Amino acid sequence: MQILTNGKCKSAEHRVITNSSRARLSISAFHDPPKAVKISPAAELVSESSPLRYREVIYGDYTSSWYSNGPEGRRNLDAVKLYN
């Protein structure tokens, strides 16, 4: 999400808060493009006032790296960031 929006939308870190007095229902939804797709910020969201913040990455490479790094995989976003 952050790459596609050039940093305008931030990915939330998932966390669970339990409540012993109420039942909880979880639903997950995944949007997974083909592994060969190149992911980069949308051209409409890059301008002189909002310069490119993330380099293009192949989706399959990005997700493979995320899964192989375990809990530290969430830092993969830093690997494609061009600047802070």
Coordinates of C-alpha atoms in Angstrom, one line a residue:
M1 CA 0.0 0.0 0.0
Q2 CA 2.8 2.4 0.9
I3 CA 4.7 1.8 -2.3
L4 CA 1.6 2.2 -4.5
T5 CA 0.6 5.5 -2.8
N6 CA 4.1 6.9 -2.7
G7 CA 3.9 7.0 1.1
K8 CA 0.6 8.8 1.3
C9 CA -1.2 5.8 2.9
K10 CA 0.7 3.9 5.6
S11 CA 0.4 0.2 6.2
A12 CA -1.0 -0.5 9.7
E13 CA 0.8 -3.1 11.8
H14 CA -1.6 -5.8 12.7
R15 CA -2.3 -6.3 16.4
V16 CA -4.9 -8.3 18.3
I17 CA -6.6 -7.1 21.5
T18 CA -8.7 -9.8 23.2
N19 CA -11.8 -9.3 25.2
S20 CA -12.9 -12.2 27.4
S21 CA -16.5 -11.0 27.6
R22 CA -17.2 -10.9 23.9
A23 CA -16.7 -13.3 21.0
R24 CA -14.4 -12.1 18.2
L25 CA -14.7 -12.8 14.5
S26 CA -11.7 -12.2 12.2
I27 CA -11.8 -11.9 8.4
S28 CA -8.8 -11.6 6.3
A29 CA -8.7 -10.3 2.7
F30 CA -5.7 -10.6 0.4
H31 CA -5.0 -8.8 -2.8
D32 CA -2.1 -10.7 -4.4
P33 CA -1.1 -9.7 -7.9
P34 CA 0.9 -12.1 -10.1
K35 CA 4.5 -12.6 -8.8
A36 CA 6.1 -11.0 -12.0
V37 CA 4.2 -7.7 -11.7
K38 CA 6.3 -4.6 -11.1
I39 CA 5.1 -2.5 -8.2
S40 CA 5.9 1.2 -8.0
P41 CA 4.2 4.4 -6.9
A42 CA 1.3 5.5 -9.1
A43 CA 2.4 8.2 -11.6
E44 CA -0.5 10.4 -10.5
L45 CA 0.9 10.6 -6.9
V46 CA 4.5 11.6 -8.0
S47 CA 5.2 15.3 -8.7
E48 CA 7.7 18.0 -8.0
S49 CA 6.1 18.7 -4.6
S50 CA 5.7 14.9 -3.9
P51 CA 8.9 13.3 -5.4
L52 CA 9.3 9.5 -5.9
R53 CA 9.8 7.9 -2.5
Y54 CA 10.1 4.2 -3.5
R55 CA 11.9 2.4 -6.3
E56 CA 10.2 -0.1 -8.5
V57 CA 10.2 -3.7 -7.2
I58 CA 9.0 -7.1 -8.6
Y59 CA 6.2 -8.2 -6.4
G60 CA 7.4 -11.8 -6.1
D61 CA 10.9 -10.8 -5.0
Y62 CA 9.4 -8.4 -2.5
T63 CA 7.1 -11.0 -0.9
S64 CA 9.7 -13.7 -1.0
S65 CA 12.1 -11.5 0.9
W66 CA 9.3 -10.5 3.4
Y67 CA 8.5 -14.2 4.2
S68 CA 12.2 -15.3 4.4
N69 CA 13.0 -12.6 6.9
G70 CA 10.3 -13.7 9.4
P71 CA 9.2 -11.0 11.9
E72 CA 11.9 -8.6 10.6
G73 CA 10.3 -8.9 7.1
R74 CA 8.2 -5.8 7.8
R75 CA 11.4 -3.8 7.4
N76 CA 11.5 -4.7 3.7
L77 CA 9.8 -1.4 2.9
D78 CA 13.0 0.3 4.0
A79 CA 14.9 -1.6 1.3
V80 CA 12.9 0.0 -1.5
K81 CA 12.7 3.5 0.0
L82 CA 14.7 6.1 -1.9
Y83 CA 14.8 8.6 1.1
N84 CA 13.1 9.2 4.4

